[in-house]
mmCIF file of C-alpha atoms and ligand atoms in Angstrom:
data_model
loop_
_atom_site.group_PDB
_atom_site.id
_atom_site.type_symbol
_atom_site.label_atom_id
_atom_site.label_comp_id
_atom_site.label_asym_id
_atom_site.label_seq_id
_atom_site.Cartn_x
_atom_site.Cartn_y
_atom_site.Cartn_z
ATOM 1 C CA MET A 837 33.457 -0.254 1.967
ATOM 2 C CA THR A 838 31.445 2.898 0.748
ATOM 3 C CA GLU A 839 30.257 5.210 3.400
ATOM 4 C CA ALA A 840 26.589 3.986 2.692
ATOM 5 C CA GLU A 841 27.333 0.309 2.972
ATOM 6 C CA THR A 842 24.885 -1.267 5.420
ATOM 7 C CA PRO A 843 24.954 -4.609 7.326
ATOM 8 C CA LEU A 844 22.407 -5.805 4.907
ATOM 9 C CA ALA A 845 24.337 -4.772 1.906
ATOM 10 C CA ARG A 846 27.313 -6.716 3.244
ATOM 11 C CA ILE A 847 25.112 -9.780 3.766
ATOM 12 C CA ILE A 848 23.599 -9.501 0.236
ATOM 13 C CA LYS A 849 27.025 -8.974 -1.223
ATOM 14 C CA ALA A 850 28.269 -12.151 0.446
ATOM 15 C CA GLU A 851 25.131 -14.128 -0.590
ATOM 16 C CA ILE A 852 25.478 -13.008 -4.279
ATOM 17 C CA GLY A 853 29.369 -13.951 -4.204
ATOM 18 C CA LYS A 854 28.430 -17.414 -3.070
ATOM 19 C CA SER A 855 25.229 -18.255 -4.891
ATOM 20 C CA GLY A 856 25.028 -15.873 -7.755
ATOM 21 C CA PRO A 857 22.816 -12.821 -8.884
ATOM 22 C CA MET A 858 19.647 -12.067 -6.929
ATOM 23 C CA PRO A 859 16.373 -11.315 -8.814
ATOM 24 C CA VAL A 860 15.214 -7.901 -8.317
ATOM 25 C CA SER A 861 12.027 -9.297 -6.468
ATOM 26 C CA ALA A 862 14.254 -11.073 -3.965
ATOM 27 C CA PHE A 863 16.537 -8.116 -3.441
ATOM 28 C CA MET A 864 13.447 -5.782 -2.640
ATOM 29 C CA ALA A 865 11.859 -8.520 -0.439
ATOM 30 C CA ARG A 866 15.138 -8.592 1.625
ATOM 31 C CA ALA A 867 15.680 -4.814 1.771
ATOM 32 C CA LEU A 868 12.336 -4.204 3.050
ATOM 33 C CA THR A 869 11.361 -7.190 5.168
ATOM 34 C CA ASP A 870 14.651 -9.031 6.147
ATOM 35 C CA PRO A 871 13.666 -10.323 9.659
ATOM 36 C CA ASP A 872 16.953 -8.791 11.048
ATOM 37 C CA HIS A 873 17.920 -5.931 8.926
ATOM 38 C CA GLY A 874 14.967 -5.020 6.645
ATOM 39 C CA TYR A 875 13.836 -1.416 6.396
ATOM 40 C CA TYR A 876 10.305 -2.117 7.844
ATOM 41 C CA THR A 877 11.593 -4.517 10.429
ATOM 42 C CA THR A 878 14.071 -1.983 11.948
ATOM 43 C CA ALA A 879 13.428 1.574 10.743
ATOM 44 C CA THR A 880 11.107 4.221 11.906
ATOM 45 C CA PRO A 881 10.021 5.449 8.571
ATOM 46 C CA PHE A 882 7.039 7.841 9.001
ATOM 47 C CA GLY A 883 6.933 11.555 9.559
ATOM 48 C CA VAL A 884 9.181 14.599 9.500
ATOM 49 C CA ASP A 885 12.018 12.810 11.494
ATOM 50 C CA GLY A 886 11.616 9.559 9.284
ATOM 51 C CA ASP A 887 11.819 9.045 5.623
ATOM 52 C CA PHE A 888 8.391 9.787 4.236
ATOM 53 C CA ILE A 889 4.863 10.867 5.258
ATOM 54 C CA THR A 890 1.790 9.214 4.171
ATOM 55 C CA ALA A 891 -1.720 10.731 3.686
ATOM 56 C CA PRO A 892 -3.250 9.620 6.995
ATOM 57 C CA GLU A 893 -0.173 10.872 8.852
ATOM 58 C CA MET A 894 -0.677 14.325 7.287
ATOM 59 C CA SER A 895 -4.073 14.935 8.431
ATOM 60 C CA GLN A 896 -7.138 13.383 10.102
ATOM 61 C CA LEU A 897 -8.970 14.632 7.085
ATOM 62 C CA PHE A 898 -7.856 11.616 5.009
ATOM 63 C CA GLY A 899 -8.719 9.069 7.563
ATOM 64 C CA GLU A 900 -12.094 10.578 8.166
ATOM 65 C CA ILE A 901 -13.096 10.705 4.443
ATOM 66 C CA VAL A 902 -11.882 7.132 3.888
ATOM 67 C CA GLY A 903 -13.567 6.175 7.143
ATOM 68 C CA ALA A 904 -16.793 7.500 6.004
ATOM 69 C CA TRP A 905 -16.491 5.675 2.730
ATOM 70 C CA ALA A 906 -15.489 2.373 4.581
ATOM 71 C CA VAL A 907 -18.503 2.762 7.000
ATOM 72 C CA HIS A 908 -20.937 3.405 4.021
ATOM 73 C CA VAL A 909 -19.890 0.279 2.213
ATOM 74 C CA ALA A 910 -19.728 -1.704 5.283
ATOM 75 C CA GLU A 911 -23.369 -0.602 6.126
ATOM 76 C CA VAL A 912 -24.503 -1.830 2.697
ATOM 77 C CA ILE A 913 -22.806 -5.215 3.423
ATOM 78 C CA ALA A 914 -24.324 -5.332 7.033
ATOM 79 C CA THR A 915 -27.827 -4.819 5.550
ATOM 80 C CA ALA A 916 -27.367 -7.746 3.077
ATOM 81 C CA ILE A 917 -25.886 -9.949 5.806
ATOM 82 C CA PRO A 918 -27.642 -9.079 8.902
ATOM 83 C CA ASP A 919 -25.731 -11.250 11.375
ATOM 84 C CA GLY A 920 -22.101 -12.020 12.272
ATOM 85 C CA PRO A 921 -18.834 -10.173 12.035
ATOM 86 C CA ILE A 922 -17.923 -7.638 9.206
ATOM 87 C CA HIS A 923 -14.084 -7.849 8.801
ATOM 88 C CA LEU A 924 -12.332 -4.468 8.482
ATOM 89 C CA ILE A 925 -9.137 -5.250 7.015
ATOM 90 C CA GLU A 926 -5.848 -3.160 6.474
ATOM 91 C CA PRO A 927 -2.868 -4.528 4.874
ATOM 92 C CA GLY A 928 0.263 -2.581 5.726
ATOM 93 C CA PRO A 929 -1.307 -0.154 8.414
ATOM 94 C CA GLY A 930 2.042 1.658 9.299
ATOM 95 C CA ARG A 931 1.411 3.279 12.581
ATOM 96 C CA GLY A 932 -2.223 2.363 12.615
ATOM 97 C CA THR A 933 -3.350 5.894 12.132
ATOM 98 C CA LEU A 934 -5.649 5.293 9.247
ATOM 99 C CA MET A 935 -7.462 2.331 11.043
ATOM 100 C CA ALA A 936 -7.827 4.341 14.217
ATOM 101 C CA ASP A 937 -9.482 7.214 12.066
ATOM 102 C CA ILE A 938 -11.795 4.679 10.177
ATOM 103 C CA LEU A 939 -12.685 3.129 13.772
ATOM 104 C CA ARG A 940 -13.458 6.506 15.234
ATOM 105 C CA VAL A 941 -15.902 7.050 12.158
ATOM 106 C CA ALA A 942 -17.377 3.636 12.768
ATOM 107 C CA SER A 943 -18.064 4.360 16.412
ATOM 108 C CA LEU A 944 -20.586 6.897 15.324
ATOM 109 C CA ARG A 945 -22.734 3.902 14.110
ATOM 110 C CA PRO A 946 -23.051 1.678 17.099
ATOM 111 C CA GLU A 947 -24.853 -1.127 15.459
ATOM 112 C CA LEU A 948 -22.326 -1.573 12.691
ATOM 113 C CA ASP A 949 -19.502 -0.873 15.161
ATOM 114 C CA ALA A 950 -20.552 -3.886 17.295
ATOM 115 C CA ARG A 951 -19.975 -6.177 14.425
ATOM 116 C CA VAL A 952 -16.618 -4.679 13.112
ATOM 117 C CA GLU A 953 -13.650 -7.207 13.594
ATOM 118 C CA VAL A 954 -10.197 -5.765 12.847
ATOM 119 C CA HIS A 955 -7.756 -7.609 10.873
ATOM 120 C CA LEU A 956 -4.210 -6.252 10.057
ATOM 121 C CA VAL A 957 -1.539 -7.677 7.752
ATOM 122 C CA GLU A 958 1.648 -6.474 9.006
ATOM 123 C CA ALA A 959 5.076 -7.836 8.425
ATOM 124 C CA SER A 960 7.063 -5.927 11.038
ATOM 125 C CA PRO A 961 6.763 -6.767 14.696
ATOM 126 C CA LYS A 962 7.921 -3.288 15.642
ATOM 127 C CA LEU A 963 5.092 -1.753 13.612
ATOM 128 C CA ARG A 964 2.476 -4.227 15.101
ATOM 129 C CA GLU A 965 3.340 -2.726 18.540
ATOM 130 C CA THR A 966 2.830 0.712 17.302
ATOM 131 C CA GLN A 967 -0.494 -0.236 15.621
ATOM 132 C CA ARG A 968 -1.572 -1.886 18.964
ATOM 133 C CA ALA A 969 -1.111 1.393 20.812
ATOM 134 C CA THR A 970 -2.589 3.597 18.255
ATOM 135 C CA ILE A 971 -5.719 1.432 17.521
ATOM 136 C CA GLY A 972 -6.078 0.716 21.350
ATOM 137 C CA LYS A 973 -6.371 4.424 21.931
ATOM 138 C CA ALA A 974 -9.150 4.746 19.334
ATOM 139 C CA ARG A 975 -11.016 1.684 20.370
ATOM 140 C CA PRO A 976 -10.615 1.209 24.196
ATOM 141 C CA ASP A 977 -12.425 -1.762 25.945
ATOM 142 C CA ARG A 978 -12.720 -3.609 22.709
ATOM 143 C CA THR A 979 -10.937 -6.779 21.540
ATOM 144 C CA GLU A 980 -7.633 -6.182 19.989
ATOM 145 C CA PRO A 981 -7.054 -6.340 16.203
ATOM 146 C CA ASN A 982 -5.928 -9.624 14.658
ATOM 147 C CA TRP A 983 -2.571 -9.643 13.068
ATOM 148 C CA HIS A 984 -1.812 -11.762 10.026
ATOM 149 C CA ALA A 985 1.554 -12.248 8.192
ATOM 150 C CA GLU A 986 -0.516 -12.607 4.991
ATOM 151 C CA ILE A 987 -4.020 -12.180 3.545
ATOM 152 C CA GLY A 988 -4.589 -15.931 3.334
ATOM 153 C CA THR A 989 -5.047 -16.332 7.090
ATOM 154 C CA ILE A 990 -7.912 -13.844 7.378
ATOM 155 C CA PRO A 991 -11.047 -15.954 8.214
ATOM 156 C CA GLU A 992 -13.815 -16.082 5.617
ATOM 157 C CA GLY A 993 -16.534 -13.639 6.014
ATOM 158 C CA PRO A 994 -18.076 -10.339 4.702
ATOM 159 C CA PHE A 995 -15.225 -7.831 4.388
ATOM 160 C CA VAL A 996 -14.063 -4.198 3.622
ATOM 161 C CA LEU A 997 -10.485 -3.779 3.132
ATOM 162 C CA VAL A 998 -8.631 -0.547 2.663
ATOM 163 C CA ALA A 999 -5.041 -0.474 1.458
ATOM 164 C CA ASN A 1000 -3.225 2.860 1.465
ATOM 165 C CA GLU A 1001 0.501 2.812 0.174
ATOM 166 C CA PHE A 1002 0.622 -0.999 0.641
ATOM 167 C CA PHE A 1003 0.709 -2.477 -2.807
ATOM 168 C CA ASP A 1004 3.659 -0.154 -3.806
ATOM 169 C CA ALA A 1005 5.717 -1.927 -0.971
ATOM 170 C CA LEU A 1006 5.387 -5.474 -2.603
ATOM 171 C CA PRO A 1007 8.378 -6.769 -4.382
ATOM 172 C CA VAL A 1008 8.249 -6.370 -8.272
ATOM 173 C CA GLU A 1009 10.027 -8.654 -10.693
ATOM 174 C CA GLN A 1010 11.738 -6.722 -13.586
ATOM 175 C CA ALA A 1011 12.658 -7.902 -17.036
ATOM 176 C CA VAL A 1012 15.200 -6.021 -19.137
ATOM 177 C CA LYS A 1013 15.314 -6.101 -23.045
ATOM 178 C CA THR A 1014 18.787 -6.894 -24.352
ATOM 179 C CA ASN A 1015 20.223 -7.699 -27.614
ATOM 180 C CA GLY A 1016 19.635 -11.203 -26.531
ATOM 181 C CA GLY A 1017 15.988 -10.648 -25.996
ATOM 182 C CA TRP A 1018 14.120 -10.157 -22.612
ATOM 183 C CA ARG A 1019 16.089 -11.280 -19.557
ATOM 184 C CA ARG A 1020 15.165 -11.329 -15.868
ATOM 185 C CA ARG A 1021 16.717 -8.340 -14.093
ATOM 186 C CA VAL A 1022 19.025 -9.104 -11.267
ATOM 187 C CA VAL A 1023 21.328 -7.623 -8.683
ATOM 188 C CA SER A 1024 24.769 -8.811 -9.380
ATOM 189 C CA LEU A 1025 28.284 -7.879 -8.262
ATOM 190 C CA GLU A 1026 30.500 -5.775 -10.400
ATOM 191 C CA ASP A 1027 34.121 -4.962 -9.047
ATOM 192 C CA GLY A 1028 32.855 -5.613 -5.651
ATOM 193 C CA ASN A 1029 29.887 -3.406 -5.922
ATOM 194 C CA LEU A 1030 26.185 -4.206 -6.268
ATOM 195 C CA ALA A 1031 24.931 -3.415 -9.892
ATOM 196 C CA PHE A 1032 21.824 -4.227 -11.906
ATOM 197 C CA ALA A 1033 22.403 -6.821 -14.537
ATOM 198 C CA ALA A 1034 20.617 -9.045 -17.005
ATOM 199 C CA GLY A 1035 20.035 -12.610 -15.806
ATOM 200 C CA GLU A 1036 18.341 -15.528 -17.443
ATOM 201 C CA ALA A 1037 15.813 -15.406 -20.349
ATOM 202 C CA ALA A 1038 12.460 -14.056 -19.350
ATOM 203 C CA GLN A 1039 8.930 -14.546 -20.820
ATOM 204 C CA VAL A 1040 7.014 -11.301 -21.357
ATOM 205 C CA PRO A 1041 3.553 -10.687 -23.107
ATOM 206 C CA GLU A 1042 3.811 -10.742 -26.910
ATOM 207 C CA GLN A 1043 2.774 -7.156 -27.059
ATOM 208 C CA PHE A 1044 6.298 -6.076 -25.675
ATOM 209 C CA ASN A 1045 8.267 -8.330 -28.173
ATOM 210 C CA ASP A 1046 9.322 -5.216 -30.037
ATOM 211 C CA ALA A 1047 10.424 -3.010 -27.074
ATOM 212 C CA GLN A 1048 13.540 -1.078 -27.369
ATOM 213 C CA GLN A 1049 16.812 -2.331 -26.033
ATOM 214 C CA GLY A 1050 17.131 -1.312 -22.319
ATOM 215 C CA ALA A 1051 13.375 -1.264 -21.791
ATOM 216 C CA ILE A 1052 12.177 -2.501 -18.278
ATOM 217 C CA LEU A 1053 9.022 -4.351 -17.621
ATOM 218 C CA GLU A 1054 7.803 -4.862 -14.325
ATOM 219 C CA THR A 1055 5.290 -7.349 -12.766
ATOM 220 C CA CYS A 1056 4.305 -7.801 -9.038
ATOM 221 C CA PRO A 1057 3.484 -11.473 -8.350
ATOM 222 C CA PRO A 1058 2.500 -10.877 -4.687
ATOM 223 C CA ALA A 1059 -0.006 -8.130 -5.687
ATOM 224 C CA ALA A 1060 -1.498 -10.425 -8.335
ATOM 225 C CA GLY A 1061 -1.745 -13.131 -5.744
ATOM 226 C CA ILE A 1062 -3.286 -11.035 -3.063
ATOM 227 C CA ALA A 1063 -5.885 -9.580 -5.714
ATOM 228 C CA LYS A 1064 -6.636 -13.007 -6.656
ATOM 229 C CA ASN A 1065 -7.280 -14.277 -3.102
ATOM 230 C CA LEU A 1066 -9.537 -11.172 -2.168
ATOM 231 C CA THR A 1067 -11.420 -11.187 -5.335
ATOM 232 C CA GLN A 1068 -12.071 -14.938 -5.059
ATOM 233 C CA ARG A 1069 -13.409 -14.455 -1.653
ATOM 234 C CA MET A 1070 -15.811 -11.635 -3.113
ATOM 235 C CA THR A 1071 -17.540 -14.298 -5.141
ATOM 236 C CA ARG A 1072 -18.252 -16.341 -1.908
ATOM 237 C CA GLN A 1073 -19.322 -13.294 0.288
ATOM 238 C CA PRO A 1074 -19.677 -9.732 -0.032
ATOM 239 C CA GLY A 1075 -16.554 -7.839 -0.115
ATOM 240 C CA VAL A 1076 -15.103 -4.477 -1.093
ATOM 241 C CA VAL A 1077 -11.510 -3.415 -1.474
ATOM 242 C CA LEU A 1078 -10.117 0.180 -1.849
ATOM 243 C CA VAL A 1079 -6.614 0.630 -3.062
ATOM 244 C CA ILE A 1080 -4.947 3.977 -2.848
ATOM 245 C CA ASP A 1081 -1.568 4.285 -4.280
ATOM 246 C CA TYR A 1082 0.626 5.711 -6.900
ATOM 247 C CA GLY A 1083 0.630 3.683 -10.157
ATOM 248 C CA TYR A 1084 -0.343 3.333 -13.785
ATOM 249 C CA ASP A 1085 -3.511 2.064 -15.409
ATOM 250 C CA MET A 1086 -2.075 -0.637 -17.851
ATOM 251 C CA PRO A 1087 1.077 -2.724 -18.091
ATOM 252 C CA ALA A 1088 3.851 -0.531 -19.760
ATOM 253 C CA THR A 1089 7.561 -0.564 -19.925
ATOM 254 C CA GLY A 1090 9.403 1.690 -17.335
ATOM 255 C CA ASP A 1091 11.647 1.249 -14.278
ATOM 256 C CA THR A 1092 9.564 2.674 -11.312
ATOM 257 C CA LEU A 1093 11.855 1.085 -8.519
ATOM 258 C CA GLN A 1094 12.693 3.935 -6.200
ATOM 259 C CA ALA A 1095 14.269 4.502 -2.893
ATOM 260 C CA VAL A 1096 13.565 7.116 -0.561
ATOM 261 C CA ARG A 1097 15.500 8.137 2.582
ATOM 262 C CA ARG A 1098 15.000 11.176 4.718
ATOM 263 C CA HIS A 1099 12.443 12.544 2.406
ATOM 264 C CA LYS A 1100 14.969 12.401 -0.762
ATOM 265 C CA SER A 1101 15.191 9.894 -3.404
ATOM 266 C CA CYS A 1102 18.254 7.886 -3.445
ATOM 267 C CA ASP A 1103 20.071 4.942 -5.362
ATOM 268 C CA PRO A 1104 17.936 1.692 -4.699
ATOM 269 C CA LEU A 1105 21.470 -0.142 -4.372
ATOM 270 C CA GLU A 1106 22.632 2.079 -1.580
ATOM 271 C CA HIS A 1107 21.449 2.424 2.201
ATOM 272 C CA ILE A 1108 20.039 -1.161 1.732
ATOM 273 C CA GLY A 1109 17.638 -1.691 4.635
ATOM 274 C CA GLN A 1110 17.941 1.975 5.691
ATOM 275 C CA ALA A 1111 15.890 3.417 3.026
ATOM 276 C CA ASP A 1112 12.308 2.793 1.667
ATOM 277 C CA LEU A 1113 12.025 0.928 -1.686
ATOM 278 C CA THR A 1114 8.808 1.036 -3.646
ATOM 279 C CA ALA A 1115 7.555 0.389 -7.164
ATOM 280 C CA HIS A 1116 4.379 1.813 -8.905
ATOM 281 C CA VAL A 1117 1.315 -0.177 -8.858
ATOM 282 C CA CYS A 1118 -0.254 -1.552 -12.053
ATOM 283 C CA PHE A 1119 -3.947 -0.857 -11.392
ATOM 284 C CA GLY A 1120 -4.764 -2.714 -14.722
ATOM 285 C CA ALA A 1121 -3.343 -5.957 -13.134
ATOM 286 C CA LEU A 1122 -5.626 -5.551 -10.139
ATOM 287 C CA ALA A 1123 -8.641 -4.859 -12.231
ATOM 288 C CA HIS A 1124 -7.549 -7.982 -14.460
ATOM 289 C CA ALA A 1125 -7.497 -10.130 -11.139
ATOM 290 C CA ALA A 1126 -10.847 -9.125 -10.203
ATOM 291 C CA ILE A 1127 -12.617 -9.468 -13.432
ATOM 292 C CA THR A 1128 -10.948 -12.951 -13.880
ATOM 293 C CA ALA A 1129 -12.403 -14.035 -10.571
ATOM 294 C CA GLY A 1130 -15.780 -12.764 -11.579
ATOM 295 C CA ALA A 1131 -15.685 -9.636 -9.292
ATOM 296 C CA GLN A 1132 -15.920 -5.996 -10.423
ATOM 297 C CA ALA A 1133 -13.205 -3.013 -10.669
ATOM 298 C CA PHE A 1134 -14.080 0.715 -10.485
ATOM 299 C CA GLY A 1135 -11.618 3.338 -11.340
ATOM 300 C CA PRO A 1136 -8.608 4.223 -10.911
ATOM 301 C CA MET A 1137 -9.631 7.796 -10.265
ATOM 302 C CA PRO A 1138 -7.260 10.528 -9.043
ATOM 303 C CA GLN A 1139 -7.072 10.850 -5.222
ATOM 304 C CA ALA A 1140 -8.149 14.502 -5.480
ATOM 305 C CA GLN A 1141 -11.438 13.515 -7.088
ATOM 306 C CA PHE A 1142 -12.137 10.705 -4.728
ATOM 307 C CA LEU A 1143 -11.638 12.981 -1.637
ATOM 308 C CA SER A 1144 -13.290 15.917 -3.064
ATOM 309 C CA GLU A 1145 -16.400 14.090 -4.319
ATOM 310 C CA LEU A 1146 -16.582 12.505 -0.880
ATOM 311 C CA GLY A 1147 -16.830 16.052 0.659
ATOM 312 C CA MET A 1148 -13.203 16.684 1.992
ATOM 313 C CA ALA A 1149 -13.534 20.428 1.481
ATOM 314 C CA GLU A 1150 -16.710 20.597 3.563
ATOM 315 C CA ARG A 1151 -15.128 18.420 6.418
ATOM 316 C CA ALA A 1152 -11.967 20.761 6.195
ATOM 317 C CA GLU A 1153 -14.102 23.824 6.679
ATOM 318 C CA LYS A 1154 -15.999 22.189 9.758
ATOM 319 C CA LEU A 1155 -12.529 21.253 11.440
ATOM 320 C CA MET A 1156 -11.145 24.888 10.720
ATOM 321 C CA ALA A 1157 -14.372 26.371 12.324
ATOM 322 C CA ALA A 1158 -13.879 24.078 15.296
ATOM 323 C CA ARG A 1159 -10.018 24.664 15.537
ATOM 324 C CA PRO A 1160 -9.454 28.235 14.147
ATOM 325 C CA ASP A 1161 -5.931 27.986 15.780
ATOM 326 C CA ARG A 1162 -5.185 25.064 13.375
ATOM 327 C CA ARG A 1163 -6.519 26.663 10.326
ATOM 328 C CA GLY A 1164 -2.960 26.867 8.638
ATOM 329 C CA ASP A 1165 -2.048 23.206 9.324
ATOM 330 C CA ILE A 1166 -5.411 22.023 7.930
ATOM 331 C CA GLU A 1167 -5.124 24.104 4.876
ATOM 332 C CA THR A 1168 -1.794 22.899 4.176
ATOM 333 C CA ALA A 1169 -2.580 19.316 4.594
ATOM 334 C CA PHE A 1170 -5.772 19.825 2.366
ATOM 335 C CA THR A 1171 -3.705 21.240 -0.488
ATOM 336 C CA ARG A 1172 -1.106 18.359 -0.229
ATOM 337 C CA LEU A 1173 -3.882 15.803 -0.458
ATOM 338 C CA VAL A 1174 -5.491 17.196 -3.396
ATOM 339 C CA SER A 1175 -3.243 19.398 -5.363
ATOM 340 C CA PRO A 1176 -1.979 18.105 -8.691
ATOM 341 C CA ASP A 1177 1.478 19.235 -7.920
ATOM 342 C CA ALA A 1178 1.465 17.085 -4.591
ATOM 343 C CA MET A 1179 -0.527 13.843 -4.008
ATOM 344 C CA GLY A 1180 -3.892 14.870 -5.754
ATOM 345 C CA SER A 1181 -3.096 13.330 -9.224
ATOM 346 C CA LEU A 1182 -0.022 11.022 -8.472
ATOM 347 C CA PHE A 1183 -2.014 8.949 -6.182
ATOM 348 C CA LYS A 1184 -5.041 7.122 -7.588
ATOM 349 C CA VAL A 1185 -7.999 5.190 -6.065
ATOM 350 C CA MET A 1186 -9.534 1.917 -7.159
ATOM 351 C CA ALA A 1187 -12.408 -0.012 -5.859
ATOM 352 C CA LEU A 1188 -12.988 -3.798 -6.402
ATOM 353 C CA THR A 1189 -16.114 -5.296 -5.258
ATOM 354 C CA SER A 1190 -18.361 -8.504 -5.386
ATOM 355 C CA PRO A 1191 -20.241 -9.282 -8.502
ATOM 356 C CA GLY A 1192 -23.652 -7.571 -8.576
ATOM 357 C CA MET A 1193 -22.789 -4.830 -6.085
ATOM 358 C CA GLY A 1194 -23.522 -1.386 -7.299
ATOM 359 C CA ALA A 1195 -20.448 0.977 -7.874
ATOM 360 C CA PRO A 1196 -19.529 2.531 -4.533
ATOM 361 C CA PRO A 1197 -19.365 6.139 -4.226
ATOM 362 C CA PRO A 1198 -17.873 8.238 -5.724
ATOM 363 C CA PHE A 1199 -17.213 5.814 -8.630
ATOM 364 C CA ALA A 1200 -20.993 5.694 -9.235
ATOM 365 C CA ASN A 1201 -20.722 9.217 -10.626
ATOM 366 C CA ALA A 1202 -17.791 8.557 -12.714
HETATM 367 C C1 SAM B 1337 4.347 2.807 3.274
HETATM 368 S S1 SAM B 1337 3.753 1.879 4.593
HETATM 369 C C2 SAM B 1337 1.974 2.395 4.611
HETATM 370 C C3 SAM B 1337 1.390 2.698 5.928
HETATM 371 C C4 SAM B 1337 0.058 3.121 5.970
HETATM 372 N N1 SAM B 1337 -0.928 2.428 5.221
HETATM 373 C C5 SAM B 1337 -0.043 4.540 5.845
HETATM 374 O O1 SAM B 1337 -0.855 4.896 4.933
HETATM 375 O O2 SAM B 1337 0.321 5.295 6.771
HETATM 376 C C6 SAM B 1337 3.885 0.166 4.174
HETATM 377 C C7 SAM B 1337 3.255 -0.627 5.133
HETATM 378 O O3 SAM B 1337 3.222 -2.029 4.652
HETATM 379 C C8 SAM B 1337 4.072 -2.950 5.547
HETATM 380 N N2 SAM B 1337 4.440 -3.968 4.728
HETATM 381 C C9 SAM B 1337 5.497 -3.906 3.748
HETATM 382 N N3 SAM B 1337 5.586 -4.967 3.162
HETATM 383 C C10 SAM B 1337 4.778 -5.886 3.696
HETATM 384 C C11 SAM B 1337 4.465 -7.372 3.533
HETATM 385 N N4 SAM B 1337 5.189 -7.807 2.399
HETATM 386 N N5 SAM B 1337 3.601 -7.717 4.236
HETATM 387 C C12 SAM B 1337 2.812 -7.153 5.168
HETATM 388 N N6 SAM B 1337 3.105 -5.834 5.357
HETATM 389 C C13 SAM B 1337 4.159 -5.329 4.765
HETATM 390 C C14 SAM B 1337 4.913 -1.953 6.398
HETATM 391 O O4 SAM B 1337 5.425 -2.642 7.393
HETATM 392 C C15 SAM B 1337 4.111 -0.741 6.512
HETATM 393 O O5 SAM B 1337 3.133 -0.972 7.641
#
């Protein structure tokens, strides 16, 4: 047993020993959301003492700007549909910080706020409790959010959905090009250790037929399924989705599966269940789902452009004027959110909307 071997690694090895290699997608799903040992089920991932920090955890600036955006599009929808609830949805809400910031902004518009019904999609029972506390503080005396295990159980109705670093947590399928053609990439056992290997023959789009040996192609079936569900809803009622994540524009070869533990990258086959596992998001696949359903896609644009065009610099100035003692922290967070060396260009923003809705800001200027 290596020093890094975890209880989940031992379970997965035993399963592979008994039933054979495990597809990368099944491995990623187990590592992140195994009910007993999965990373999101058991770990405390966020912040300096955790494994990574997300934009809303860095500064309220992020949540306020995204909140102002969400309130703007919700008001457009509320004008078109004058009665009934407007669903405000967040899949993968982490500690609930972003939703709490959005709700604080919404509370400044009482007419809209009264119609807002919160829906969270969260796999982790532990994080659901954290979300309950964070959102309860931001929205005292109001009905609690509704939690869902998947998008499909959210009731029909006009909606605004914000997903920050959610799609990158969804399990990817990988195919690897071998001298015997494209094969499904699997996790197997080699001398008692977990190792990536080539499994059964895999179908890939024709454009990748001539890829070099060793090339890896990723797809994310759960992301495609969620995008299909949401964009089909958009054809039945007004809906807007904002996706903020790291990723690429069009399908391309490359292995983006990565593990992070204590703010450092590590081997995805080590620290299983104790390290975050992610893969880059294919924005082109989300746009494709939207267009296939008859909805619209805008972007992606760099996070820096999205936040800047929506006035984050002006908001930072106001915050610093109100809290001169926090000027240093605000400046540091601002730089991390927009700098091309930090999150500014790695993270991208895409909007999906119902057919016929105008481009939401700032995509309208793009
Ligand atoms: C990287 S965190 C993002 C947190 C938050 N959006 C933020 O910006 O701070 C990923 C979130 O997605 C949740 N999650 C991961 N896989 C999930 C799945 N398959 N279904 C539902 N939630 C999932 C995690 O528990 C966590 O809340």
